[in-house]
Structure formats: structure tokens, C-alpha cells
Coordinates of C-alpha atoms in Angstrom, one line a residue:
M242 CA 109.1 103.1 100.8
S243 CA 105.5 102.4 100.8
W244 CA 102.5 104.7 101.7
F245 CA 100.4 103.2 104.5
V246 CA 97.0 104.3 105.7
V247 CA 96.9 105.2 109.4
Y248 CA 93.5 105.4 111.1
T249 CA 93.1 108.1 113.7
K250 CA 90.8 109.2 116.4
P251 CA 87.9 111.3 115.0
K252 CA 89.0 114.9 114.2
W253 CA 92.6 114.2 115.0
E254 CA 93.9 114.0 111.5
K255 CA 95.6 117.4 111.3
K256 CA 97.2 117.0 114.8
V257 CA 98.5 113.4 114.1
A258 CA 99.9 114.7 110.6
E259 CA 101.7 117.5 112.4
K260 CA 103.1 115.4 115.2
L261 CA 104.3 112.7 112.6
N262 CA 106.1 115.5 110.6
Q263 CA 107.7 116.7 113.9
I264 CA 109.3 113.2 114.6
G265 CA 110.5 112.9 111.0
I266 CA 107.9 110.5 109.4
E267 CA 106.7 111.7 106.1
C268 CA 102.9 111.9 106.0
Y269 CA 100.2 113.4 103.9
C270 CA 96.8 114.4 105.2
P271 CA 94.8 115.9 102.1
L272 CA 92.9 118.9 103.2
I273 CA 90.0 120.8 101.4
T274 CA 88.4 124.1 102.3
Q275 CA 84.8 124.2 103.3
I276 CA 82.5 127.0 104.3
K277 CA 81.1 126.1 107.7
Q278 CA 78.1 128.0 109.1
W279 CA 77.4 128.7 112.8
S280 CA 74.5 130.4 114.2
D281 CA 76.2 133.9 114.0
R282 CA 78.7 133.5 111.2
K283 CA 80.2 131.7 108.3
K284 CA 83.9 130.7 108.2
K285 CA 86.2 128.9 105.8
V286 CA 87.9 126.0 107.5
E287 CA 90.3 123.3 106.3
V288 CA 88.9 119.8 106.8
P289 CA 90.5 116.4 105.9
L290 CA 89.3 115.0 102.6
F291 CA 89.2 111.5 104.2
N292 CA 87.9 111.4 107.7
S293 CA 90.1 109.7 110.2
Y294 CA 92.8 108.8 107.7
V295 CA 96.4 110.0 107.3
F296 CA 98.8 108.6 104.8
V297 CA 102.4 107.8 106.0
Q298 CA 105.4 106.9 104.0
L299 CA 107.9 104.6 105.7
L300 CA 109.6 101.3 105.6
D301 CA 107.6 98.2 106.6
K302 CA 110.0 97.5 109.5
D303 CA 109.4 101.1 110.9
R304 CA 105.6 100.8 110.9
N305 CA 105.3 100.7 114.7
S306 CA 106.9 104.1 115.1
V307 CA 103.6 105.9 114.4
F308 CA 102.1 104.5 117.6
Q309 CA 104.1 106.9 119.8
I310 CA 101.8 109.7 118.5
A311 CA 98.6 110.4 120.5
G312 CA 95.6 110.0 118.3
V313 CA 96.9 107.2 116.1
V314 CA 94.5 104.2 116.4
R315 CA 95.6 101.6 114.0
Y316 CA 96.6 100.9 110.4
L317 CA 94.0 100.2 107.8
Y318 CA 94.1 96.8 106.5
W319 CA 92.9 95.4 103.1
L320 CA 92.4 91.5 102.7
G321 CA 94.4 90.8 105.9
K322 CA 97.4 93.0 105.1
P323 CA 98.3 96.6 105.8
A324 CA 96.7 98.7 103.0
I325 CA 99.3 100.1 100.6
V326 CA 98.7 103.2 98.5
R327 CA 100.8 103.6 95.4
D328 CA 102.8 106.7 94.7
E329 CA 100.7 107.4 91.6
E330 CA 97.6 107.5 93.7
I331 CA 98.9 109.9 96.2
N332 CA 100.1 112.1 93.3
V333 CA 96.7 112.1 91.7
I334 CA 95.1 113.3 95.0
K335 CA 97.7 116.0 95.3
T336 CA 97.3 117.1 91.7
G337 CA 93.5 117.0 92.0
L338 CA 93.4 119.1 95.1
A339 CA 95.8 121.6 93.6
S340 CA 93.6 122.1 90.5
P341 CA 92.3 125.8 90.3
N342 CA 89.0 124.5 88.8
L343 CA 88.2 122.6 92.0
S344 CA 85.0 123.9 93.5
E345 CA 83.8 121.1 95.9
V346 CA 84.9 117.8 96.8
S347 CA 83.2 114.9 98.8
V348 CA 84.2 111.3 99.2
T349 CA 81.5 108.5 99.2
S350 CA 81.8 104.9 99.0
I351 CA 79.9 102.7 96.5
Q352 CA 77.0 100.9 98.2
V353 CA 74.5 98.2 97.2
G354 CA 71.7 99.7 95.0
D355 CA 73.9 102.6 93.6
R356 CA 73.7 103.4 89.9
I357 CA 77.2 103.7 88.4
K358 CA 78.8 104.3 85.0
L359 CA 81.7 102.0 84.1
E360 CA 84.8 104.0 83.2
S361 CA 87.2 101.4 81.8
G362 CA 87.4 97.8 80.4
A363 CA 85.2 96.0 78.0
F364 CA 82.0 97.7 79.3
T365 CA 83.2 101.3 79.3
N366 CA 80.4 103.9 79.5
Q367 CA 77.7 101.2 80.4
D368 CA 75.3 102.1 83.2
A369 CA 75.2 99.4 86.1
I370 CA 73.5 98.8 89.4
V371 CA 75.5 97.6 92.3
K372 CA 74.0 94.3 93.4
E373 CA 76.6 92.9 95.8
I374 CA 79.9 94.0 97.5
S375 CA 82.2 91.5 99.1
N376 CA 85.9 91.4 100.2
T377 CA 86.8 89.9 96.9
H378 CA 84.4 91.2 94.2
Y379 CA 81.6 93.4 93.0
I380 CA 78.4 92.1 91.2
L381 CA 77.0 94.5 88.9
V382 CA 73.8 94.3 86.9
L383 CA 74.0 95.7 83.3
E384 CA 70.4 96.2 82.5
S385 CA 71.0 97.5 78.9
L386 CA 72.8 94.3 78.1
G387 CA 70.7 92.1 80.1
C388 CA 73.6 90.5 82.0
V389 CA 75.2 90.4 85.5
L390 CA 78.9 91.2 85.7
K391 CA 81.3 89.9 88.4
I392 CA 84.4 92.1 89.0
K393 CA 87.2 90.6 91.1
Y394 CA 89.7 92.8 93.0
K395 CA 93.3 92.4 92.3

């Protein structure tokens, strides 16, 4: 069985995950604890790590069963096909969130103009500037080497 990504209505992630579990569909909605401040008090609340996303594990033929739950909008697609998340990636998220050293987590996407450090491959530990992002590749500028790097997605 594969893990798919379901897109939900805003702020419906926990409700959708609860309802999916009730009808027997295995799902995972990673939660983090944050301190929210109102005008009169502070409170610890659990919020989804990924806004509007819930991971569901089911067979490809059973994918339509999630739409019987209120709050489910659609599946997330990648390159024209439903996005599939590997078991190892789900386990990394679970392990990371269970770590006692975890103090604060936020998820941001890479954008044009961002400075990043490459973590693997032939250019490990090189600083790069994101020049272009498309559906098939990234174009990075490696100023220290005076070159442009094109990285294709698998």
C-alpha cells in the first residue's frame, strides 16, 4: 500500500484524520505543539506540521473512498500523477517529531533567490543561490565555483 497526500479544507486536518481513522483508513497527520498568544492568555495547542495536508495509506483502487469524508478537497498531484510518499519519509517525519531535542519546527518551501547549502552529491557543502524552479528541475548558481548547476527531479 502507498501513502498518498490528501489536500483538506483549511484548518480541517485533524478532523479529517479523525474521520478517516473512524472509517478504517490508515492516515497520518503530523502535529506539533505551539504556544499561541491571545490578548488575555497564552496556550499550548497542537497544530498540523503541514497545513491542509493529511497522509493516507491505501491501495490505489481504494483512493476514492476518502471523498466520503467532509473536508477532503482532492489529492495532491506531482507531475500529473497522485503524489506518493515513501514509507521511509513518513518514518523520518515520525522519528523527527518524537525527538526529545525538538524545540521548534516550521516548514517552508524553496523559492527563487534563496541561499541554500547543498547536502549531498558532488557539490556537498557548497553554497548556492536558487535561480529558477520548474516542474522538472532547479537551476542553482554556485558563486564560489563560478558555475550554474541544473538539477533534474527523478
